[in-house]
Coordinates of C-alpha atoms in Angstrom, one line a residue:
Chain A
M1 CA -81.0 -45.9 -16.7
E2 CA -83.5 -48.6 -17.7
H3 CA -86.0 -47.1 -15.3
S4 CA -85.8 -43.6 -16.8
I5 CA -89.2 -43.9 -18.4
L6 CA -90.7 -44.5 -15.0
R7 CA -89.3 -41.4 -13.4
S8 CA -91.4 -38.4 -12.7
A9 CA -91.8 -35.9 -15.4
K10 CA -90.1 -33.3 -13.3
T11 CA -86.8 -35.2 -13.0
K12 CA -86.9 -36.1 -16.7
S13 CA -87.3 -32.5 -17.8
A14 CA -84.5 -31.5 -15.5
V15 CA -82.2 -34.1 -17.0
E16 CA -83.2 -33.1 -20.5
H17 CA -82.3 -29.5 -19.6
V18 CA -78.9 -30.3 -18.2
M19 CA -78.0 -32.5 -21.1
H20 CA -79.2 -29.9 -23.6
M21 CA -77.0 -27.3 -21.9
L22 CA -74.0 -29.7 -21.9
F23 CA -74.4 -30.4 -25.6
V24 CA -74.6 -26.6 -26.3
V25 CA -71.3 -26.2 -24.4
C26 CA -69.6 -29.0 -26.3
G27 CA -70.8 -27.6 -29.6
L28 CA -69.4 -24.2 -28.8
I29 CA -66.0 -25.4 -27.7
A30 CA -64.7 -25.3 -31.2
V31 CA -65.9 -21.7 -31.6
V32 CA -64.3 -20.8 -28.2
A33 CA -61.0 -22.5 -29.1
V34 CA -60.7 -20.6 -32.4
L35 CA -61.6 -17.3 -30.6
F36 CA -59.0 -18.0 -27.9
I37 CA -56.3 -19.0 -30.3
S38 CA -56.9 -15.8 -32.3
I39 CA -56.9 -13.6 -29.2
Y40 CA -53.8 -15.2 -27.7
M41 CA -51.8 -15.3 -30.9
V42 CA -52.4 -11.6 -31.4
A43 CA -51.9 -10.8 -27.7
S44 CA -48.6 -12.7 -27.5
G45 CA -47.2 -11.9 -31.0
G46 CA -48.5 -8.3 -31.3
P47 CA -46.3 -6.6 -28.7
A48 CA -43.0 -7.9 -30.2
I49 CA -44.0 -6.8 -33.7
A50 CA -44.9 -3.4 -32.3
K51 CA -41.6 -3.1 -30.5
I52 CA -39.5 -4.2 -33.4
G53 CA -41.6 -2.3 -35.9
V54 CA -44.0 -3.8 -38.4
W55 CA -41.9 -2.9 -41.4
E56 CA -38.5 -4.0 -39.9
F57 CA -40.1 -7.3 -38.7
L58 CA -41.9 -8.3 -41.9
F59 CA -39.3 -6.9 -44.4
G60 CA -36.1 -7.0 -42.5
Q61 CA -33.6 -9.3 -44.2
I62 CA -31.5 -10.1 -41.2
W63 CA -32.4 -12.3 -38.3
N64 CA -29.8 -12.0 -35.5
P65 CA -31.3 -12.5 -32.1
E66 CA -27.9 -11.8 -30.3
A67 CA -27.7 -8.4 -32.0
G68 CA -31.4 -7.7 -31.4
T69 CA -32.2 -7.7 -35.2
F70 CA -35.4 -9.5 -36.0
G71 CA -36.3 -9.5 -39.7
I72 CA -38.3 -12.4 -40.9
L73 CA -38.4 -11.7 -44.7
P74 CA -36.1 -14.7 -45.4
F75 CA -38.5 -17.0 -43.5
I76 CA -41.6 -15.7 -45.2
L77 CA -40.0 -16.0 -48.7
S78 CA -38.6 -19.4 -48.0
S79 CA -42.0 -20.7 -46.8
I80 CA -43.7 -19.2 -49.9
V81 CA -41.2 -20.6 -52.4
A82 CA -41.0 -24.0 -50.8
T83 CA -44.7 -24.3 -50.7
A84 CA -45.2 -23.1 -54.3
L85 CA -42.5 -25.5 -55.6
A86 CA -44.1 -28.4 -53.7
I87 CA -47.6 -27.6 -55.0
F88 CA -46.2 -27.3 -58.5
I89 CA -44.8 -30.8 -58.4
A90 CA -47.5 -32.4 -56.3
V91 CA -50.6 -31.3 -58.2
P92 CA -49.8 -33.1 -61.5
I93 CA -48.7 -36.3 -59.7
G94 CA -51.7 -36.2 -57.4
L95 CA -54.2 -35.6 -60.2
G96 CA -52.7 -38.4 -62.3
A97 CA -53.0 -40.8 -59.4
A98 CA -56.6 -39.6 -58.8
I99 CA -57.5 -40.2 -62.4
F100 CA -55.9 -43.7 -62.2
L101 CA -57.9 -44.5 -59.1
T102 CA -61.3 -43.3 -60.4
H103 CA -61.2 -44.1 -64.1
I104 CA -58.5 -46.7 -64.9
A105 CA -58.0 -49.0 -61.9
D106 CA -60.5 -51.9 -61.3
K107 CA -62.1 -52.1 -57.9
K108 CA -59.4 -54.4 -56.4
T109 CA -56.4 -52.4 -57.6
G110 CA -58.1 -49.2 -56.6
G111 CA -58.7 -50.6 -53.1
V112 CA -55.0 -51.5 -52.7
F113 CA -53.9 -48.2 -54.0
L114 CA -56.2 -46.3 -51.7
F115 CA -54.8 -48.2 -48.8
I116 CA -51.3 -47.2 -49.8
V117 CA -52.4 -43.5 -50.0
E118 CA -54.0 -43.7 -46.6
L119 CA -50.9 -45.2 -45.2
L120 CA -48.9 -42.4 -46.7
A121 CA -51.2 -39.9 -45.0
S122 CA -50.9 -41.6 -41.6
I123 CA -47.1 -41.7 -41.4
P124 CA -46.0 -39.2 -38.7
S125 CA -44.1 -36.1 -40.0
V126 CA -41.0 -36.8 -38.0
V127 CA -40.7 -40.1 -39.9
Y128 CA -40.8 -38.2 -43.2
G129 CA -38.1 -35.9 -41.9
L130 CA -36.0 -38.9 -41.1
L131 CA -36.6 -40.5 -44.6
G132 CA -35.9 -37.1 -46.2
A133 CA -32.6 -36.8 -44.4
M134 CA -31.7 -40.4 -45.4
L135 CA -33.0 -40.6 -49.0
V136 CA -33.6 -37.2 -50.4
A137 CA -30.8 -35.0 -48.9
P138 CA -28.0 -37.3 -50.1
M139 CA -29.2 -36.9 -53.7
I140 CA -29.2 -33.1 -53.3
F141 CA -25.7 -33.3 -51.7
K142 CA -24.5 -34.9 -54.9
L143 CA -26.0 -32.1 -56.9
Q144 CA -24.5 -29.5 -54.7
N145 CA -21.1 -31.2 -55.0
M146 CA -21.4 -31.2 -58.8
L147 CA -22.1 -27.5 -58.8
S148 CA -19.3 -27.0 -56.1
L149 CA -21.8 -25.6 -53.6
S150 CA -21.4 -26.3 -49.9
Q151 CA -23.2 -29.4 -48.8
S152 CA -26.2 -28.7 -46.7
G153 CA -29.9 -29.1 -46.3
S154 CA -31.7 -27.1 -48.9
L155 CA -35.0 -25.6 -50.1
L156 CA -35.2 -28.3 -52.8
S157 CA -35.0 -31.1 -50.2
A158 CA -37.7 -29.4 -48.1
S159 CA -39.9 -29.1 -51.2
I160 CA -39.5 -32.7 -52.1
V161 CA -40.4 -33.8 -48.6
L162 CA -43.4 -31.5 -48.7
V163 CA -44.5 -33.0 -52.0
I164 CA -44.7 -36.4 -50.4
M165 CA -46.5 -35.1 -47.4
I166 CA -49.2 -33.2 -49.3
L167 CA -49.8 -35.9 -52.0
P168 CA -52.3 -37.9 -49.9
T169 CA -54.4 -34.7 -49.3
I170 CA -54.4 -33.7 -53.0
I171 CA -55.2 -37.3 -54.1
S172 CA -58.0 -37.9 -51.7
V173 CA -59.7 -34.6 -52.2
S174 CA -59.4 -34.9 -56.0
V175 CA -60.7 -38.4 -56.0
S176 CA -63.8 -37.4 -54.1
S177 CA -64.5 -34.4 -56.3
I178 CA -64.0 -36.5 -59.5
Q179 CA -66.3 -39.2 -58.1
S180 CA -69.0 -36.6 -57.4
V181 CA -69.2 -35.6 -61.1
P182 CA -72.4 -37.2 -62.5
K183 CA -71.8 -40.3 -64.5
A184 CA -74.0 -38.9 -67.2
Y185 CA -71.3 -36.3 -68.1
N186 CA -68.9 -39.0 -68.9
D187 CA -71.5 -41.1 -70.8
A188 CA -72.6 -38.2 -72.9
S189 CA -69.0 -37.3 -73.8
L190 CA -68.2 -40.8 -74.8
A191 CA -71.4 -41.1 -76.8
L192 CA -70.4 -38.0 -78.8
G193 CA -67.3 -39.9 -79.8
A194 CA -64.7 -38.5 -77.4
S195 CA -62.0 -40.9 -76.3
K196 CA -61.7 -41.8 -72.6
M197 CA -58.8 -39.4 -72.1
Q198 CA -60.6 -36.6 -73.9
S199 CA -63.7 -36.9 -71.8
I200 CA -61.6 -37.1 -68.6
F201 CA -59.5 -34.0 -69.4
K202 CA -62.2 -31.9 -71.3
V203 CA -65.4 -32.9 -69.3
I204 CA -64.7 -34.5 -66.0
L205 CA -61.8 -32.4 -64.7
P206 CA -63.4 -29.1 -65.6
A207 CA -66.6 -30.2 -63.8
A208 CA -64.6 -31.2 -60.8
K209 CA -62.4 -28.1 -60.7
S210 CA -63.7 -26.5 -57.6
G211 CA -63.2 -29.6 -55.6
I212 CA -59.7 -30.0 -57.0
A213 CA -59.0 -26.3 -56.2
A214 CA -60.1 -26.9 -52.6
G215 CA -57.7 -29.9 -52.5
I216 CA -54.8 -27.6 -53.7
V217 CA -55.6 -24.9 -51.1
L218 CA -55.7 -27.6 -48.4
G219 CA -52.3 -28.8 -49.7
V220 CA -51.0 -25.2 -49.4
G221 CA -52.2 -25.0 -45.9
R222 CA -50.5 -28.3 -44.9
A223 CA -47.3 -27.4 -46.7
I224 CA -46.9 -24.0 -45.1
G225 CA -47.7 -25.3 -41.7
E226 CA -45.4 -28.3 -41.7
T227 CA -42.7 -28.1 -39.1
M228 CA -40.8 -31.2 -38.1
A229 CA -40.1 -32.8 -41.4
V230 CA -38.8 -29.7 -43.1
M231 CA -36.7 -28.8 -40.0
M232 CA -34.9 -32.1 -40.5
V233 CA -34.0 -31.4 -44.1
A234 CA -34.0 -27.7 -44.9
G235 CA -30.6 -26.7 -43.3
N236 CA -32.3 -23.9 -41.3
A237 CA -29.9 -21.0 -42.0
A238 CA -31.6 -17.7 -41.6
I239 CA -30.7 -16.4 -45.1
M240 CA -32.6 -15.4 -48.2
P241 CA -33.8 -18.5 -50.1
S242 CA -32.0 -20.1 -53.0
L243 CA -33.0 -23.4 -54.5
L244 CA -29.9 -25.4 -53.4
G245 CA -29.0 -23.3 -50.3
P246 CA -30.1 -23.9 -46.7
V247 CA -33.4 -22.1 -45.8
R248 CA -35.4 -21.6 -42.6
L249 CA -39.2 -21.7 -43.1
L250 CA -41.6 -19.7 -40.8
T251 CA -42.6 -22.8 -38.8
V252 CA -39.0 -23.8 -38.3
G253 CA -38.2 -20.2 -37.2
I254 CA -40.5 -20.8 -34.2
S255 CA -39.5 -24.3 -33.2
L256 CA -35.7 -24.1 -33.8
E257 CA -34.9 -21.4 -31.3
W258 CA -37.8 -22.1 -28.9
A259 CA -35.9 -24.0 -26.2
Y260 CA -33.3 -21.4 -25.5
S261 CA -35.1 -18.1 -26.3
S262 CA -36.2 -15.6 -23.7
G263 CA -37.2 -12.0 -23.5
L264 CA -37.7 -10.1 -26.7
H265 CA -36.3 -13.1 -28.6
R266 CA -39.1 -15.3 -27.4
E267 CA -41.6 -12.6 -28.1
A268 CA -40.3 -12.3 -31.6
L269 CA -40.9 -16.1 -32.0
Y270 CA -44.6 -15.4 -30.9
G271 CA -44.6 -12.7 -33.6
I272 CA -43.5 -15.3 -36.2
G273 CA -46.4 -17.4 -34.9
L274 CA -48.8 -14.5 -35.5
V275 CA -47.6 -14.0 -39.1
L276 CA -48.0 -17.8 -39.8
F277 CA -51.4 -17.7 -38.2
V278 CA -52.5 -14.8 -40.5
F279 CA -51.3 -16.8 -43.5
I280 CA -53.3 -19.8 -42.4
M281 CA -56.5 -17.8 -41.7
I282 CA -56.3 -16.3 -45.2
I283 CA -56.0 -19.8 -46.6
N284 CA -58.9 -21.1 -44.5
I285 CA -61.1 -18.2 -45.6
L286 CA -60.1 -18.8 -49.3
L287 CA -60.9 -22.5 -48.8
S288 CA -64.4 -21.9 -47.4
F289 CA -65.0 -19.4 -50.2
I290 CA -64.1 -22.0 -52.9
L291 CA -66.2 -24.7 -51.3
K292 CA -69.2 -22.3 -51.0
K293 CA -68.9 -21.3 -54.6
G294 CA -68.6 -24.9 -55.7
G295 CA -71.5 -25.9 -53.6
K296 CA -73.8 -23.2 -55.1
K297 CA -73.1 -24.4 -58.6
S298 CA -74.1 -28.0 -58.1
Chain B
M1 CA -55.1 -36.0 -97.4
N2 CA -55.6 -39.2 -95.5
Q3 CA -59.2 -39.7 -96.4
K4 CA -58.9 -43.4 -97.1
K5 CA -59.3 -44.2 -93.3
S6 CA -62.3 -46.4 -92.6
I7 CA -64.4 -45.7 -89.5
T8 CA -63.6 -49.1 -88.2
E9 CA -59.9 -48.4 -88.1
K10 CA -58.8 -47.2 -84.8
R11 CA -57.6 -43.6 -84.9
R12 CA -54.2 -42.8 -83.4
R13 CA -54.4 -40.3 -80.6
P14 CA -50.8 -39.4 -79.5
A15 CA -52.2 -37.0 -76.8
D16 CA -54.2 -39.8 -75.3
K17 CA -51.1 -42.1 -75.3
A18 CA -49.1 -39.4 -73.5
A19 CA -51.8 -38.9 -70.9
Y20 CA -52.0 -42.6 -70.2
V21 CA -48.2 -42.8 -69.9
C22 CA -48.2 -39.8 -67.4
I23 CA -51.0 -41.2 -65.3
F24 CA -49.4 -44.7 -65.0
L25 CA -46.0 -43.1 -64.4
F26 CA -47.3 -40.9 -61.6
T27 CA -49.3 -43.7 -60.0
F28 CA -46.3 -46.0 -60.2
L29 CA -44.2 -43.2 -58.6
V30 CA -46.5 -43.0 -55.6
V31 CA -46.6 -46.7 -55.1
A32 CA -42.8 -47.1 -55.6
M33 CA -42.2 -44.3 -53.1
V34 CA -44.3 -46.0 -50.4
I35 CA -42.6 -49.3 -50.9
L36 CA -39.2 -47.6 -50.8
F37 CA -40.1 -45.8 -47.6
V38 CA -41.4 -48.9 -45.8
A39 CA -38.4 -51.0 -47.0
C40 CA -36.0 -48.3 -45.9
I41 CA -37.6 -47.9 -42.4
L42 CA -37.6 -51.7 -41.9
Y43 CA -34.0 -52.2 -43.2
K44 CA -32.5 -49.4 -41.1
G45 CA -34.8 -49.8 -38.1
L46 CA -35.3 -53.6 -37.5
P47 CA -31.6 -54.4 -36.5
G48 CA -31.8 -52.0 -33.6
L49 CA -35.2 -53.3 -32.3
S50 CA -35.1 -55.6 -29.4
L51 CA -37.1 -56.4 -26.3
D52 CA -34.6 -54.4 -24.2
F53 CA -35.0 -51.4 -26.5
L54 CA -38.8 -51.5 -26.0
T55 CA -38.9 -52.2 -22.3
T56 CA -36.1 -50.2 -20.6
A57 CA -35.2 -46.6 -19.9
P58 CA -32.0 -45.2 -21.4
N59 CA -29.0 -45.8 -19.2
P60 CA -26.2 -43.4 -19.7
I61 CA -23.8 -45.3 -17.5
E62 CA -24.1 -48.6 -19.3
Q63 CA -24.8 -46.7 -22.6
T64 CA -27.9 -48.7 -23.4
I65 CA -30.8 -47.1 -25.1
G66 CA -34.5 -47.8 -24.4
I67 CA -37.7 -46.1 -25.3
L68 CA -40.0 -47.3 -22.5
P69 CA -40.3 -43.8 -21.0
S70 CA -41.5 -42.4 -24.3
I71 CA -43.9 -45.3 -24.8
I72 CA -45.4 -44.6 -21.3
N73 CA -45.6 -40.8 -22.1
T74 CA -47.4 -41.6 -25.4
A75 CA -49.8 -43.9 -23.5
Y76 CA -50.6 -41.1 -21.0
M77 CA -51.0 -38.6 -23.8
I78 CA -53.5 -40.9 -25.6
L79 CA -55.4 -41.7 -22.4
L80 CA -55.7 -38.1 -21.2
A81 CA -56.4 -36.5 -24.6
I82 CA -59.0 -39.2 -25.6
L83 CA -60.7 -39.0 -22.2
I84 CA -61.1 -35.2 -22.6
A85 CA -61.7 -34.9 -26.3
V86 CA -64.1 -37.8 -27.0
P87 CA -66.9 -36.6 -24.7
I88 CA -66.5 -33.0 -25.9
G89 CA -66.3 -34.0 -29.6
V90 CA -69.2 -36.5 -29.5
G91 CA -71.2 -33.9 -27.5
G92 CA -70.4 -31.3 -30.1
A93 CA -71.5 -33.6 -32.9
I94 CA -74.7 -34.5 -31.1
Y95 CA -75.5 -30.8 -30.7
L96 CA -74.8 -30.1 -34.4
C97 CA -76.9 -33.0 -35.6
E98 CA -79.7 -33.3 -33.1
Y99 CA -80.2 -30.0 -31.2
A100 CA -79.0 -27.0 -33.2
K101 CA -81.7 -25.3 -35.2
N102 CA -80.2 -21.9 -35.8
K103 CA -78.7 -22.2 -39.3
R104 CA -76.2 -19.3 -38.7
L105 CA -74.9 -20.9 -35.5
I106 CA -74.5 -24.2 -37.2
R107 CA -72.5 -22.5 -40.0
I108 CA -70.3 -20.8 -37.5
I109 CA -69.6 -24.0 -35.6
E110 CA -68.8 -25.8 -38.8
F111 CA -66.5 -23.1 -40.0
T112 CA -64.6 -22.9 -36.8
T113 CA -64.3 -26.7 -36.8
E114 CA -62.9 -26.6 -40.3
T115 CA -60.6 -23.7 -39.3
L116 CA -59.3 -25.8 -36.3
S117 CA -58.4 -28.7 -38.6
G118 CA -56.5 -26.3 -40.9
I119 CA -54.3 -24.8 -38.2
P120 CA -50.8 -26.3 -38.2
S121 CA -49.6 -28.0 -35.1
I122 CA -46.8 -25.5 -34.4
I123 CA -49.5 -22.8 -33.9
F124 CA -51.3 -25.1 -31.4
G125 CA -47.9 -25.4 -29.8
V126 CA -47.5 -21.7 -29.4
F127 CA -51.0 -21.2 -28.2
G128 CA -50.8 -24.2 -25.8
Y129 CA -47.6 -22.8 -24.3
V130 CA -49.1 -19.3 -23.8
F131 CA -52.5 -20.6 -22.6
F132 CA -52.1 -23.9 -20.8
C133 CA -48.4 -23.8 -19.7
T134 CA -48.2 -20.1 -18.7
L135 CA -51.7 -18.7 -18.1
L136 CA -53.2 -21.7 -16.4
N137 CA -49.8 -22.4 -14.9
L138 CA -49.7 -26.1 -15.9
K139 CA -46.0 -25.8 -16.8
V140 CA -44.5 -27.8 -19.7
S141 CA -46.1 -31.1 -18.8
L142 CA -47.9 -34.1 -20.1
L143 CA -51.2 -32.5 -19.0
S144 CA -50.5 -29.4 -21.1
G145 CA -49.7 -31.7 -24.0
A146 CA -52.9 -33.6 -23.6
L147 CA -55.0 -30.4 -23.4
T148 CA -53.3 -29.1 -26.5
L149 CA -53.9 -32.4 -28.3
T150 CA -57.6 -32.2 -27.3
I151 CA -58.0 -29.1 -29.5
I152 CA -56.0 -30.7 -32.2
V153 CA -58.1 -33.9 -32.5
L154 CA -61.5 -32.2 -31.7
P155 CA -62.3 -31.6 -35.4
T156 CA -61.6 -35.2 -36.4
I157 CA -63.9 -36.5 -33.7
V158 CA -66.7 -34.0 -34.4
R159 CA -66.6 -34.7 -38.1
T160 CA -66.4 -38.5 -37.9
T161 CA -69.1 -38.8 -35.2
G162 CA -71.3 -36.3 -37.1
E163 CA -71.2 -38.5 -40.2
A164 CA -72.1 -41.6 -38.2
L165 CA -75.0 -39.7 -36.6
K166 CA -76.3 -38.6 -39.9
A167 CA -76.2 -42.2 -41.2
V168 CA -78.6 -43.3 -38.5
P169 CA -82.1 -43.4 -40.2
A170 CA -84.5 -40.7 -39.1
S171 CA -87.1 -43.5 -38.5
Y172 CA -85.1 -44.7 -35.5
R173 CA -85.4 -41.3 -33.9
E174 CA -89.1 -40.9 -34.7
A175 CA -89.9 -44.4 -33.4
A176 CA -88.2 -43.7 -30.1
M177 CA -89.8 -40.3 -29.7
G178 CA -93.1 -41.7 -30.9
I179 CA -93.3 -44.2 -28.0
G180 CA -92.6 -41.5 -25.5
A181 CA -88.9 -41.4 -25.0
T182 CA -87.4 -38.1 -24.1
K183 CA -84.7 -36.7 -26.4
W184 CA -81.7 -37.6 -24.2
Y185 CA -83.2 -41.0 -23.5
M186 CA -83.5 -41.5 -27.3
I187 CA -79.9 -40.3 -27.8
H188 CA -78.2 -42.5 -25.3
T189 CA -80.3 -45.7 -25.9
V190 CA -80.9 -45.5 -29.6
L191 CA -78.7 -43.0 -31.4
L192 CA -75.3 -43.6 -29.7
P193 CA -75.4 -47.4 -29.9
S194 CA -76.4 -47.1 -33.6
A195 CA -73.5 -44.7 -34.2
S196 CA -71.0 -46.6 -32.0
R197 CA -68.8 -47.9 -34.9
G198 CA -68.4 -44.3 -36.2
I199 CA -67.4 -43.1 -32.7
I200 CA -64.9 -46.0 -32.4
T201 CA -63.5 -44.9 -35.9
A202 CA -63.2 -41.4 -34.6
V203 CA -61.3 -42.5 -31.5
I204 CA -58.9 -44.6 -33.7
L205 CA -58.3 -41.6 -36.0
A206 CA -57.7 -39.4 -33.0
I207 CA -55.2 -41.9 -31.6
G208 CA -53.3 -41.9 -34.9
R209 CA -53.1 -38.1 -34.8
I210 CA -51.9 -38.1 -31.2
I211 CA -49.2 -40.6 -31.8
G212 CA -47.9 -38.7 -34.9
E213 CA -48.0 -35.3 -33.3
S214 CA -44.6 -33.8 -32.6
A215 CA -44.2 -30.0 -33.3
A216 CA -46.8 -28.9 -30.7
L217 CA -45.7 -31.4 -28.1
L218 CA -42.1 -30.3 -28.4
L219 CA -43.2 -26.9 -27.2
V220 CA -45.8 -27.8 -24.5
A221 CA -44.8 -31.3 -23.2
G222 CA -41.0 -31.4 -23.3
G223 CA -38.5 -32.7 -25.7
S224 CA -36.8 -35.6 -23.8
A225 CA -37.7 -38.9 -22.3
M226 CA -34.6 -40.0 -20.5
Y227 CA -36.3 -41.0 -17.3
M228 CA -39.4 -42.9 -16.3
P229 CA -42.3 -40.7 -15.1
R230 CA -42.0 -40.5 -11.3
G231 CA -44.4 -40.1 -8.3
N232 CA -48.1 -40.7 -8.2
F233 CA -50.5 -40.2 -11.1
F234 CA -50.8 -36.5 -10.7
E235 CA -47.1 -35.9 -10.3
Q236 CA -46.5 -38.0 -13.4
I237 CA -48.9 -36.1 -15.6
M238 CA -47.5 -32.8 -14.3
G239 CA -44.0 -33.8 -15.3
S240 CA -42.6 -33.1 -18.7
G241 CA -41.8 -35.9 -21.2
A242 CA -41.4 -36.7 -24.9
T243 CA -43.7 -39.0 -26.8
L244 CA -42.4 -41.5 -29.3
S245 CA -42.5 -39.0 -32.2
V246 CA -40.7 -36.3 -30.2
E247 CA -38.1 -38.8 -29.0
L248 CA -37.5 -39.9 -32.6
Y249 CA -36.9 -36.2 -33.5
R250 CA -34.5 -35.8 -30.6
Y251 CA -32.4 -38.9 -31.5
A252 CA -32.4 -38.3 -35.2
Y253 CA -32.1 -34.6 -35.5
S254 CA -30.6 -33.2 -32.3
R255 CA -28.2 -36.1 -31.7
G256 CA -27.7 -37.4 -35.2
E257 CA -28.4 -41.0 -34.2
N258 CA -30.4 -42.0 -37.2
E259 CA -30.4 -45.8 -36.5
I260 CA -32.3 -45.2 -33.2
G261 CA -34.6 -42.9 -35.0
F262 CA -35.4 -45.6 -37.6
S263 CA -36.0 -48.2 -34.8
I264 CA -38.6 -45.8 -33.3
A265 CA -40.0 -45.2 -36.8
V266 CA -40.6 -49.0 -37.1
V267 CA -42.7 -48.9 -33.9
L268 CA -44.6 -45.9 -35.3
L269 CA -45.1 -47.5 -38.7
V270 CA -46.5 -50.7 -37.1
I271 CA -48.9 -48.7 -35.0
S272 CA -50.0 -46.7 -38.1
V273 CA -50.7 -49.8 -40.1
L274 CA -52.6 -51.5 -37.2
L275 CA -54.8 -48.4 -36.8
N276 CA -55.4 -48.2 -40.5
V277 CA -56.4 -51.8 -40.7
A278 CA -58.6 -51.4 -37.6
V279 CA -60.5 -48.5 -39.3
K280 CA -60.8 -50.6 -42.5
G281 CA -62.1 -53.5 -40.5
I282 CA -64.7 -51.5 -38.7
N283 CA -66.0 -49.8 -41.9
K284 CA -66.1 -53.1 -43.8
K285 CA -68.2 -54.7 -41.1
L286 CA -70.5 -51.7 -41.2
G287 CA -70.8 -51.9 -45.0
G288 CA -71.5 -55.6 -44.9
E289 CA -74.2 -55.1 -42.4
K290 CA -75.9 -52.5 -44.5
N291 CA -75.8 -54.6 -47.6
G292 CA -77.2 -57.5 -45.6
K293 CA -80.3 -55.6 -44.7

């Protein structure tokens, strides 16, 4: 390699060419991957949905593979409700923590807190499932006993676990968008006589709102796609969602019956995958739209 | 009514007080949660942890439990996925930062990379099963798992390497090209060494993701690690097997043995903390060097 400068111009340009082509291929792999995933999700999930019927599949309320009834409305609604509830709880907590990190904590406290948040983000989802089953579910059991409901995994347990899992995303995205607000905004607001809190809530947060919105959408994507942790706490019954009853989310709908499914049943699971994929693509497009809009303004 | 207030007197702002209380409360909640989690994992998991637990395979006759097979599966998974994903990811980042000129193509690549990082792992599992296990006929195996993981960690590697490449001053490139180096010579002698810390960070982040992955691997690489991988290297990677995370799920959820699950969780937690500290250490060194200049 050290002698490369001494080589003939011909070899050098050949090497240049080959490397250039290799880099092009590497660069395009992400595009190819997304293309292939889209094609194969449609190709594997489409036939089942066509066979079962789009309406029966998406809006059927009964999932009973033995009887050949495949309606995934309970899964769809459970996923939406669990995600919405998780976002509703996680956003205020995440924003509060982000404000603490950016405007209240000194450098050292902030560093420690950031490390804690990063640790929270790096814990594998199965561990959250285990913790949820150990710490969260028993509390919900007590609540269920009090209301004389049967004791089981529940939508509420799943949402609480999801809150914990999306907090790091919301905190870190909010922190970076709050930090990117020009310091002059804060100074000007304080100089006009606003208190620290007034300038945070009336000036800084509105200025950072597109970044925060992006963080929330990212959180929605993570929550709707989470599988293992919710499978371990949600009870997984294929029935319409209720706050304290067992629910099966879309993701769990795929993984729970995967091992022993075959034929139309397996194809229906691919169909659930396709529905989930469509949800995720909508969220992705929404996200890039928000980021683009935010980018244009600044 | 209250006009007697002097301007030096501090005005009461109950809304501000409430905001402070909420912010401190929420922050405390996050910190308390993490402490509770770590304490719970250690308290439940440490008693079951022993050298035998880490270094033996499960033995149903003597009823001993060991996680060595899943540790080996995890090591294979890391090795294979990193070997495939790092060259592709670094190459992709080099293309984006150094070669690509077409703005539209750059935007498409960036959008698809973002899209990949937003796709949940269960979808990768379904795709991996249809494509790698069935279409390429690799069966449910460690190799299918590693190939699926390659796509999962690709965005992390491209993004982190890309940031490192962008941080290399343009003057380095111009100087190398100015004294007659060809582009590839400049890249592998000047650019990659300057960005090496970023690339190492990318590798560590990818390892973290691989170790934590479970939903996809459950579908494409198998859900159990009862036996040690057998045969030569190729037979081993063509066999199915659970990684640590999947094994945790199997014990805790499918078999209801939470204690064993927590013992595996301790192992995963220790690895997570070590990886986090490693990333911090690398970045601190980098920052220190920059300030020193």
